[in-house]
Amino acid sequence: MNKIATSIYSIYRGKEAILTTKHGKLHPLALPLKAAVGLNIRVTKSIDTDQLGTFTGEIEREKSPRETVILKARLGINQSGTQLGLATEASFGPHPVALFIPGTEEVIGFIDDNLGIEVIESLISTETNYSGTSAKSIEELEKENFLAKALFPSHALIVKPQRPKRNFLKKLSYSLQGRQTFPSIFKGIKDYDALRQAIDLARAESEDGIALIETDMRAHMNPTRKRVIRKVAAQLGRRLRSLCPQCSCPGWGKSDAVPGLPCELCRLPTRNILLEVYSCPKCTHKEERERQDGLKFAYAGHCDYCNP
Ligand SMILES: [Zn+2]
Ligand SMILES: [Zn+2]
């Protein structure tokens, strides 16, 4: 492994960063960052982060997760007048490599206005209960083993109408203007009675009498997501301990990758990663390094020549 300069006494020791969140992410973030660089975290709650997009699809997300974390962290800094800001953002869907299993990408963004830097770390993981289905009853859900796979009731569910009636849409647009919560989307469901009730109400609001049931991915409703947040926070902590070999700014780390790993059979370059690029968030210093996993050749199945 390449050596990375780390600081024992971080410039962040005893400093405070503002975390922009609505959903109780303080606990999973706070410990790893405290342990790594001694940073304290305070939550700002008075910000409507839903204007940046929500998981339940009421407002379409327009920015990438990497842009969103920085915008969110910036909101907290502006609101509180501090120099240090933090935010996280997750996406869920099919895993980018193993397309048949659900995956999650958790992104964490850190802004330090004293140094004028932004540092982003992300983690792609299959550690998620992300799923959804449609049903008319709890019995149906149990038949397809959905509740066990969704880790209900330790993990909450969201229920809504599959094909919302027109008056439901009217209520929805009214709510959008009034910034209210949506009348027939039931979030944070953590017990069977509430689930049964929500399914009945959502069915009554649906043209086809069917309810959609999805996992609630908000951190305070989802212990599995909390675990992933803890991991990405630890990753950010390690990065903030890594100093630029040129200017000693914290946040030195992997920022890009160069494709071209040679094929194991024909030795032609493949699209697999050949080199990892490390860069400084402040100065222009960059280093290209060999893959950390030591892999020298790509599997021929990934080669456009051997396996077109
Ligand atoms: Zn080849
Ligand atoms: Zn530097």
mmCIF file of C-alpha atoms and ligand atoms in Angstrom:
data_model
loop_
_atom_site.group_PDB
_atom_site.id
_atom_site.type_symbol
_atom_site.label_atom_id
_atom_site.label_comp_id
_atom_site.label_asym_id
_atom_site.label_seq_id
_atom_site.Cartn_x
_atom_site.Cartn_y
_atom_site.Cartn_z
ATOM 1 C CA MET A 1 0.000 0.000 0.000
ATOM 2 C CA ASN A 2 1.141 3.529 -0.702
ATOM 3 C CA LYS A 3 1.991 5.633 2.252
ATOM 4 C CA ILE A 4 -0.292 8.532 3.032
ATOM 5 C CA ALA A 5 0.726 11.248 5.441
ATOM 6 C CA THR A 6 -1.705 11.345 8.333
ATOM 7 C CA SER A 7 -1.873 13.841 11.123
ATOM 8 C CA ILE A 8 -2.079 12.753 14.725
ATOM 9 C CA TYR A 9 -3.184 16.211 15.800
ATOM 10 C CA SER A 10 -5.847 17.251 13.340
ATOM 11 C CA ILE A 11 -6.650 20.911 12.801
ATOM 12 C CA TYR A 12 -10.277 19.875 13.347
ATOM 13 C CA ARG A 13 -9.752 18.740 16.927
ATOM 14 C CA GLY A 14 -12.352 20.465 19.106
ATOM 15 C CA LYS A 15 -13.875 22.357 16.175
ATOM 16 C CA GLU A 16 -17.569 22.182 15.374
ATOM 17 C CA ALA A 17 -19.221 21.390 12.043
ATOM 18 C CA ILE A 18 -22.864 22.002 11.201
ATOM 19 C CA LEU A 19 -24.709 18.982 9.883
ATOM 20 C CA THR A 20 -27.682 19.755 7.668
ATOM 21 C CA THR A 21 -30.230 16.998 8.219
ATOM 22 C CA LYS A 22 -33.840 16.343 9.059
ATOM 23 C CA HIS A 23 -33.551 12.680 9.691
ATOM 24 C CA GLY A 24 -31.479 11.932 12.773
ATOM 25 C CA LYS A 25 -28.174 11.247 11.050
ATOM 26 C CA LEU A 26 -26.227 12.778 13.920
ATOM 27 C CA HIS A 27 -25.540 9.579 15.802
ATOM 28 C CA PRO A 28 -24.024 7.481 12.976
ATOM 29 C CA LEU A 29 -21.904 10.403 11.737
ATOM 30 C CA ALA A 30 -20.720 11.869 14.997
ATOM 31 C CA LEU A 31 -18.690 8.999 16.445
ATOM 32 C CA PRO A 32 -16.491 8.156 13.438
ATOM 33 C CA LEU A 33 -15.619 11.813 12.791
ATOM 34 C CA LYS A 34 -14.923 12.471 16.459
ATOM 35 C CA ALA A 35 -12.693 9.418 16.586
ATOM 36 C CA ALA A 36 -10.813 10.237 13.380
ATOM 37 C CA VAL A 37 -10.150 13.972 13.677
ATOM 38 C CA GLY A 38 -11.776 15.123 16.926
ATOM 39 C CA LEU A 39 -14.482 17.062 15.106
ATOM 40 C CA ASN A 40 -17.700 17.862 16.988
ATOM 41 C CA ILE A 41 -20.990 17.902 15.142
ATOM 42 C CA ARG A 42 -24.040 20.044 15.681
ATOM 43 C CA VAL A 43 -27.316 19.512 13.863
ATOM 44 C CA THR A 44 -29.261 22.254 12.191
ATOM 45 C CA LYS A 45 -32.881 21.302 11.957
ATOM 46 C CA SER A 46 -34.578 24.456 10.765
ATOM 47 C CA ILE A 47 -33.692 23.858 7.127
ATOM 48 C CA ASP A 48 -36.140 22.304 4.702
ATOM 49 C CA THR A 49 -33.782 19.910 2.935
ATOM 50 C CA ASP A 50 -36.778 18.445 1.105
ATOM 51 C CA GLN A 51 -36.521 21.338 -1.321
ATOM 52 C CA LEU A 52 -33.425 19.500 -2.598
ATOM 53 C CA GLY A 53 -35.396 16.332 -3.309
ATOM 54 C CA THR A 54 -36.806 13.506 -1.248
ATOM 55 C CA PHE A 55 -36.771 9.740 -1.402
ATOM 56 C CA THR A 56 -40.508 9.452 -1.680
ATOM 57 C CA GLY A 57 -40.588 11.146 -5.040
ATOM 58 C CA GLU A 58 -42.802 14.119 -4.185
ATOM 59 C CA ILE A 59 -40.205 16.487 -5.598
ATOM 60 C CA GLU A 60 -38.005 15.214 -8.383
ATOM 61 C CA ARG A 61 -34.324 15.433 -7.510
ATOM 62 C CA GLU A 62 -32.578 17.588 -10.083
ATOM 63 C CA LYS A 63 -28.941 17.538 -8.962
ATOM 64 C CA SER A 64 -26.501 14.652 -8.635
ATOM 65 C CA PRO A 65 -25.918 13.332 -5.097
ATOM 66 C CA ARG A 66 -22.432 14.882 -5.117
ATOM 67 C CA GLU A 67 -23.854 18.301 -6.005
ATOM 68 C CA THR A 68 -26.663 17.857 -3.505
ATOM 69 C CA VAL A 69 -24.441 17.096 -0.488
ATOM 70 C CA ILE A 70 -22.431 20.232 -1.123
ATOM 71 C CA LEU A 71 -25.581 22.356 -1.572
ATOM 72 C CA LYS A 72 -27.034 20.912 1.628
ATOM 73 C CA ALA A 73 -23.830 21.489 3.608
ATOM 74 C CA ARG A 74 -23.756 25.038 2.197
ATOM 75 C CA LEU A 75 -27.342 25.645 3.397
ATOM 76 C CA GLY A 76 -26.282 24.754 6.944
ATOM 77 C CA ILE A 77 -23.217 26.979 6.813
ATOM 78 C CA ASN A 78 -25.210 29.938 5.510
ATOM 79 C CA GLN A 79 -27.896 29.482 8.117
ATOM 80 C CA SER A 80 -25.580 29.122 11.102
ATOM 81 C CA GLY A 81 -22.720 31.381 10.058
ATOM 82 C CA THR A 82 -20.108 28.701 10.789
ATOM 83 C CA GLN A 83 -17.095 27.726 8.686
ATOM 84 C CA LEU A 84 -17.533 23.960 8.642
ATOM 85 C CA GLY A 85 -20.495 22.129 7.095
ATOM 86 C CA LEU A 86 -21.495 18.509 6.533
ATOM 87 C CA ALA A 87 -24.290 16.644 4.759
ATOM 88 C CA THR A 88 -25.079 13.196 3.397
ATOM 89 C CA GLU A 89 -27.173 11.946 0.537
ATOM 90 C CA ALA A 90 -28.047 8.466 -0.658
ATOM 91 C CA SER A 91 -29.254 6.869 -3.859
ATOM 92 C CA PHE A 92 -30.778 3.434 -4.130
ATOM 93 C CA GLY A 93 -31.323 1.120 -7.053
ATOM 94 C CA PRO A 94 -29.827 -1.878 -8.795
ATOM 95 C CA HIS A 95 -26.156 -2.350 -7.881
ATOM 96 C CA PRO A 96 -23.960 -0.894 -10.709
ATOM 97 C CA VAL A 97 -22.018 -4.145 -11.172
ATOM 98 C CA ALA A 98 -24.296 -6.880 -9.848
ATOM 99 C CA LEU A 99 -27.473 -5.574 -11.435
ATOM 100 C CA PHE A 100 -29.813 -8.117 -9.892
ATOM 101 C CA ILE A 101 -29.257 -7.152 -6.301
ATOM 102 C CA PRO A 102 -30.227 -3.807 -4.808
ATOM 103 C CA GLY A 103 -27.424 -1.418 -4.002
ATOM 104 C CA THR A 104 -26.951 1.917 -2.329
ATOM 105 C CA GLU A 105 -24.550 4.783 -2.785
ATOM 106 C CA GLU A 106 -24.026 6.928 0.278
ATOM 107 C CA VAL A 107 -22.286 10.243 -0.338
ATOM 108 C CA ILE A 108 -20.918 12.544 2.356
ATOM 109 C CA GLY A 109 -19.817 16.118 1.709
ATOM 110 C CA PHE A 110 -17.680 18.345 3.915
ATOM 111 C CA ILE A 111 -17.008 22.054 3.441
ATOM 112 C CA ASP A 112 -14.282 23.996 5.226
ATOM 113 C CA ASP A 113 -14.598 27.690 4.431
ATOM 114 C CA ASN A 114 -11.472 28.538 6.445
ATOM 115 C CA LEU A 115 -9.371 26.555 3.990
ATOM 116 C CA GLY A 116 -11.742 27.005 1.053
ATOM 117 C CA ILE A 117 -12.091 23.269 0.439
ATOM 118 C CA GLU A 118 -14.841 20.783 -0.348
ATOM 119 C CA VAL A 119 -14.237 17.080 0.308
ATOM 120 C CA ILE A 120 -16.575 14.339 -0.893
ATOM 121 C CA GLU A 121 -16.454 10.654 -0.062
ATOM 122 C CA SER A 122 -18.822 8.018 -1.369
ATOM 123 C CA LEU A 123 -19.477 4.368 -0.722
ATOM 124 C CA ILE A 124 -21.273 1.878 -2.945
ATOM 125 C CA SER A 125 -22.673 -1.003 -0.942
ATOM 126 C CA THR A 126 -25.081 -3.901 -1.261
ATOM 127 C CA GLU A 127 -25.896 -3.468 2.409
ATOM 128 C CA THR A 128 -29.456 -2.213 1.959
ATOM 129 C CA ASN A 129 -33.035 -3.418 2.386
ATOM 130 C CA TYR A 130 -34.185 -1.192 -0.490
ATOM 131 C CA SER A 131 -37.250 -2.737 -2.140
ATOM 132 C CA GLY A 132 -40.863 -2.130 -3.049
ATOM 133 C CA THR A 133 -43.954 -3.991 -4.160
ATOM 134 C CA SER A 134 -47.706 -3.614 -4.608
ATOM 135 C CA ALA A 135 -50.362 -5.397 -2.572
ATOM 136 C CA LYS A 136 -53.905 -5.353 -1.250
ATOM 137 C CA SER A 137 -53.187 -6.761 2.194
ATOM 138 C CA ILE A 138 -50.555 -7.706 4.749
ATOM 139 C CA GLU A 139 -51.296 -11.371 3.983
ATOM 140 C CA GLU A 140 -50.274 -10.794 0.378
ATOM 141 C CA LEU A 141 -47.045 -9.155 1.538
ATOM 142 C CA GLU A 142 -46.295 -12.093 3.786
ATOM 143 C CA LYS A 143 -46.976 -14.579 1.014
ATOM 144 C CA GLU A 144 -44.249 -13.026 -1.143
ATOM 145 C CA ASN A 145 -41.964 -12.779 1.900
ATOM 146 C CA PHE A 146 -41.705 -9.018 1.368
ATOM 147 C CA LEU A 147 -41.889 -8.030 5.038
ATOM 148 C CA ALA A 148 -38.994 -10.278 6.057
ATOM 149 C CA LYS A 149 -36.836 -9.061 3.180
ATOM 150 C CA ALA A 150 -37.681 -5.431 4.010
ATOM 151 C CA LEU A 151 -36.586 -6.155 7.633
ATOM 152 C CA PHE A 152 -39.963 -4.962 8.915
ATOM 153 C CA PRO A 153 -40.693 -3.930 11.650
ATOM 154 C CA SER A 154 -37.143 -3.014 12.753
ATOM 155 C CA HIS A 155 -37.024 -1.009 9.498
ATOM 156 C CA ALA A 156 -39.975 1.235 8.620
ATOM 157 C CA LEU A 157 -42.157 1.160 5.497
ATOM 158 C CA ILE A 158 -43.856 3.751 3.290
ATOM 159 C CA VAL A 159 -47.325 3.107 1.868
ATOM 160 C CA LYS A 160 -49.093 5.029 -0.903
ATOM 161 C CA PRO A 161 -51.792 4.525 -3.556
ATOM 162 C CA GLN A 162 -50.571 2.731 -6.710
ATOM 163 C CA ARG A 163 -52.713 4.870 -9.048
ATOM 164 C CA PRO A 164 -53.728 7.966 -7.099
ATOM 165 C CA LYS A 165 -57.282 9.197 -7.738
ATOM 166 C CA ARG A 166 -57.643 12.607 -9.298
ATOM 167 C CA ASN A 167 -58.774 14.314 -6.110
ATOM 168 C CA PHE A 168 -55.667 12.854 -4.487
ATOM 169 C CA LEU A 169 -53.511 14.665 -7.053
ATOM 170 C CA LYS A 170 -55.385 17.879 -6.289
ATOM 171 C CA LYS A 171 -54.631 17.454 -2.607
ATOM 172 C CA LEU A 172 -51.036 16.796 -3.576
ATOM 173 C CA SER A 173 -50.562 20.057 -5.469
ATOM 174 C CA TYR A 174 -52.253 21.955 -2.676
ATOM 175 C CA SER A 175 -49.804 20.391 -0.274
ATOM 176 C CA LEU A 176 -46.878 21.265 -2.472
ATOM 177 C CA GLN A 177 -47.779 24.933 -2.278
ATOM 178 C CA GLY A 178 -48.604 24.774 1.406
ATOM 179 C CA ARG A 179 -45.432 22.752 2.157
ATOM 180 C CA GLN A 180 -47.504 20.235 4.046
ATOM 181 C CA THR A 181 -46.935 16.539 4.239
ATOM 182 C CA PHE A 182 -48.885 14.502 1.724
ATOM 183 C CA PRO A 183 -52.223 13.213 2.929
ATOM 184 C CA SER A 184 -52.118 9.676 1.555
ATOM 185 C CA ILE A 185 -48.432 8.866 1.689
ATOM 186 C CA PHE A 186 -47.808 7.130 4.959
ATOM 187 C CA LYS A 187 -44.193 7.196 6.086
ATOM 188 C CA GLY A 188 -42.360 5.705 9.021
ATOM 189 C CA ILE A 189 -44.704 2.728 9.495
ATOM 190 C CA LYS A 190 -43.221 0.468 12.150
ATOM 191 C CA ASP A 191 -46.022 -1.815 13.326
ATOM 192 C CA TYR A 192 -48.622 -4.169 11.861
ATOM 193 C CA ASP A 193 -51.674 -2.125 12.913
ATOM 194 C CA ALA A 194 -50.360 1.021 11.277
ATOM 195 C CA LEU A 195 -49.379 -0.981 8.183
ATOM 196 C CA ARG A 196 -52.858 -2.520 7.858
ATOM 197 C CA GLN A 197 -54.486 0.897 8.273
ATOM 198 C CA ALA A 198 -52.168 2.574 5.773
ATOM 199 C CA ILE A 199 -52.748 -0.144 3.161
ATOM 200 C CA ASP A 200 -56.548 0.254 3.547
ATOM 201 C CA LEU A 201 -56.380 4.060 3.271
ATOM 202 C CA ALA A 202 -53.964 3.993 0.320
ATOM 203 C CA ARG A 203 -56.155 1.428 -1.481
ATOM 204 C CA ALA A 204 -59.181 3.667 -0.977
ATOM 205 C CA GLU A 205 -57.228 6.519 -2.616
ATOM 206 C CA SER A 206 -56.107 4.383 -5.566
ATOM 207 C CA GLU A 207 -58.031 3.984 -8.857
ATOM 208 C CA ASP A 208 -57.154 0.277 -8.955
ATOM 209 C CA GLY A 209 -57.560 -0.399 -5.219
ATOM 210 C CA ILE A 210 -53.906 -1.390 -4.869
ATOM 211 C CA ALA A 211 -51.321 0.032 -2.466
ATOM 212 C CA LEU A 212 -47.606 0.501 -3.109
ATOM 213 C CA ILE A 213 -45.369 -0.550 -0.242
ATOM 214 C CA GLU A 214 -41.757 0.584 -0.115
ATOM 215 C CA THR A 215 -38.930 0.536 2.374
ATOM 216 C CA ASP A 216 -38.488 3.845 4.232
ATOM 217 C CA MET A 217 -34.896 4.800 3.482
ATOM 218 C CA ARG A 218 -34.629 7.813 5.818
ATOM 219 C CA ALA A 219 -31.724 7.227 8.182
ATOM 220 C CA HIS A 220 -33.714 7.454 11.427
ATOM 221 C CA MET A 221 -36.131 4.802 10.091
ATOM 222 C CA ASN A 222 -33.509 2.453 8.702
ATOM 223 C CA PRO A 223 -30.766 0.930 10.910
ATOM 224 C CA THR A 224 -29.095 -0.667 7.873
ATOM 225 C CA ARG A 225 -28.692 2.717 6.202
ATOM 226 C CA LYS A 226 -27.350 4.099 9.492
ATOM 227 C CA ARG A 227 -24.622 1.448 9.392
ATOM 228 C CA VAL A 228 -23.639 2.503 5.864
ATOM 229 C CA ILE A 229 -23.595 6.174 6.917
ATOM 230 C CA ARG A 230 -21.263 5.241 9.778
ATOM 231 C CA LYS A 231 -18.903 3.596 7.280
ATOM 232 C CA VAL A 232 -18.846 6.512 4.849
ATOM 233 C CA ALA A 233 -18.311 8.904 7.775
ATOM 234 C CA ALA A 234 -15.303 6.821 8.854
ATOM 235 C CA GLN A 235 -14.036 7.048 5.268
ATOM 236 C CA LEU A 236 -14.354 10.851 5.392
ATOM 237 C CA GLY A 237 -12.564 10.840 8.751
ATOM 238 C CA ARG A 238 -9.616 8.938 7.249
ATOM 239 C CA ARG A 239 -9.530 11.362 4.336
ATOM 240 C CA LEU A 240 -9.495 14.399 6.609
ATOM 241 C CA ARG A 241 -6.528 12.839 8.409
ATOM 242 C CA SER A 242 -4.673 12.470 5.107
ATOM 243 C CA LEU A 243 -2.596 15.537 4.281
ATOM 244 C CA CYS A 244 -1.515 16.750 0.860
ATOM 245 C CA PRO A 245 2.200 15.892 0.410
ATOM 246 C CA GLN A 246 2.682 19.283 -1.249
ATOM 247 C CA CYS A 247 0.739 21.810 0.877
ATOM 248 C CA SER A 248 -0.309 19.736 3.947
ATOM 249 C CA CYS A 249 -3.984 20.546 3.456
ATOM 250 C CA PRO A 250 -6.314 17.884 4.931
ATOM 251 C CA GLY A 251 -8.498 15.909 2.524
ATOM 252 C CA TRP A 252 -5.855 14.341 0.296
ATOM 253 C CA GLY A 253 -7.357 11.251 -1.354
ATOM 254 C CA LYS A 254 -8.592 9.286 -4.314
ATOM 255 C CA SER A 255 -10.492 11.554 -6.662
ATOM 256 C CA ASP A 256 -10.408 9.867 -10.040
ATOM 257 C CA ALA A 257 -9.378 6.732 -11.906
ATOM 258 C CA VAL A 258 -7.631 6.048 -15.195
ATOM 259 C CA PRO A 259 -8.977 3.077 -17.208
ATOM 260 C CA GLY A 260 -6.756 0.755 -19.262
ATOM 261 C CA LEU A 261 -5.878 -2.292 -17.123
ATOM 262 C CA PRO A 262 -4.397 -4.794 -19.656
ATOM 263 C CA CYS A 263 -6.332 -7.945 -20.512
ATOM 264 C CA GLU A 264 -4.927 -11.150 -18.973
ATOM 265 C CA LEU A 265 -4.898 -12.861 -22.397
ATOM 266 C CA CYS A 266 -4.228 -10.328 -25.155
ATOM 267 C CA ARG A 267 -2.682 -7.543 -23.022
ATOM 268 C CA LEU A 268 -4.768 -4.878 -24.769
ATOM 269 C CA PRO A 269 -6.100 -2.126 -22.488
ATOM 270 C CA THR A 270 -9.592 -2.735 -21.065
ATOM 271 C CA ARG A 271 -12.048 -0.322 -19.493
ATOM 272 C CA ASN A 272 -11.046 -1.582 -16.037
ATOM 273 C CA ILE A 273 -9.139 0.791 -13.789
ATOM 274 C CA LEU A 274 -5.371 0.944 -14.354
ATOM 275 C CA LEU A 275 -4.375 3.815 -12.074
ATOM 276 C CA GLU A 276 -5.960 5.643 -9.169
ATOM 277 C CA VAL A 277 -5.615 9.412 -9.106
ATOM 278 C CA TYR A 278 -5.038 11.115 -5.748
ATOM 279 C CA SER A 279 -5.520 14.839 -5.460
ATOM 280 C CA CYS A 280 -5.570 17.709 -3.014
ATOM 281 C CA PRO A 281 -8.811 19.636 -2.449
ATOM 282 C CA LYS A 282 -6.822 22.896 -2.226
ATOM 283 C CA CYS A 283 -3.746 22.953 -4.464
ATOM 284 C CA THR A 284 -3.272 21.389 -7.905
ATOM 285 C CA HIS A 285 -1.061 18.547 -6.707
ATOM 286 C CA LYS A 286 -2.031 15.131 -8.114
ATOM 287 C CA GLU A 287 -0.468 11.679 -8.043
ATOM 288 C CA GLU A 288 -1.252 8.620 -10.117
ATOM 289 C CA ARG A 289 -0.854 5.385 -8.187
ATOM 290 C CA GLU A 290 -1.232 1.716 -8.964
ATOM 291 C CA ARG A 291 -4.422 0.028 -7.873
ATOM 292 C CA GLN A 292 -4.588 -0.537 -4.135
ATOM 293 C CA ASP A 293 -5.747 -4.128 -4.657
ATOM 294 C CA GLY A 294 -2.564 -4.900 -6.615
ATOM 295 C CA LEU A 295 -4.464 -6.244 -9.632
ATOM 296 C CA LYS A 296 -2.193 -6.176 -12.727
ATOM 297 C CA PHE A 297 -4.451 -7.718 -15.380
ATOM 298 C CA ALA A 298 -8.147 -7.628 -16.213
ATOM 299 C CA TYR A 299 -10.338 -10.710 -16.505
ATOM 300 C CA ALA A 300 -10.606 -11.573 -20.212
ATOM 301 C CA GLY A 301 -14.393 -11.463 -19.898
ATOM 302 C CA HIS A 302 -14.063 -7.694 -19.490
ATOM 303 C CA CYS A 303 -11.952 -7.335 -22.647
ATOM 304 C CA ASP A 304 -13.611 -5.853 -25.741
ATOM 305 C CA TYR A 305 -11.234 -7.834 -27.983
ATOM 306 C CA CYS A 306 -11.386 -11.264 -26.294
ATOM 307 C CA ASN A 307 -15.032 -11.008 -25.319
ATOM 308 C CA PRO A 308 -16.715 -8.542 -27.681
HETATM 309 ZN ZN ZN B 1 -8.166 -9.495 -24.301
HETATM 310 ZN ZN ZN B 2 -2.208 20.505 -1.670
#
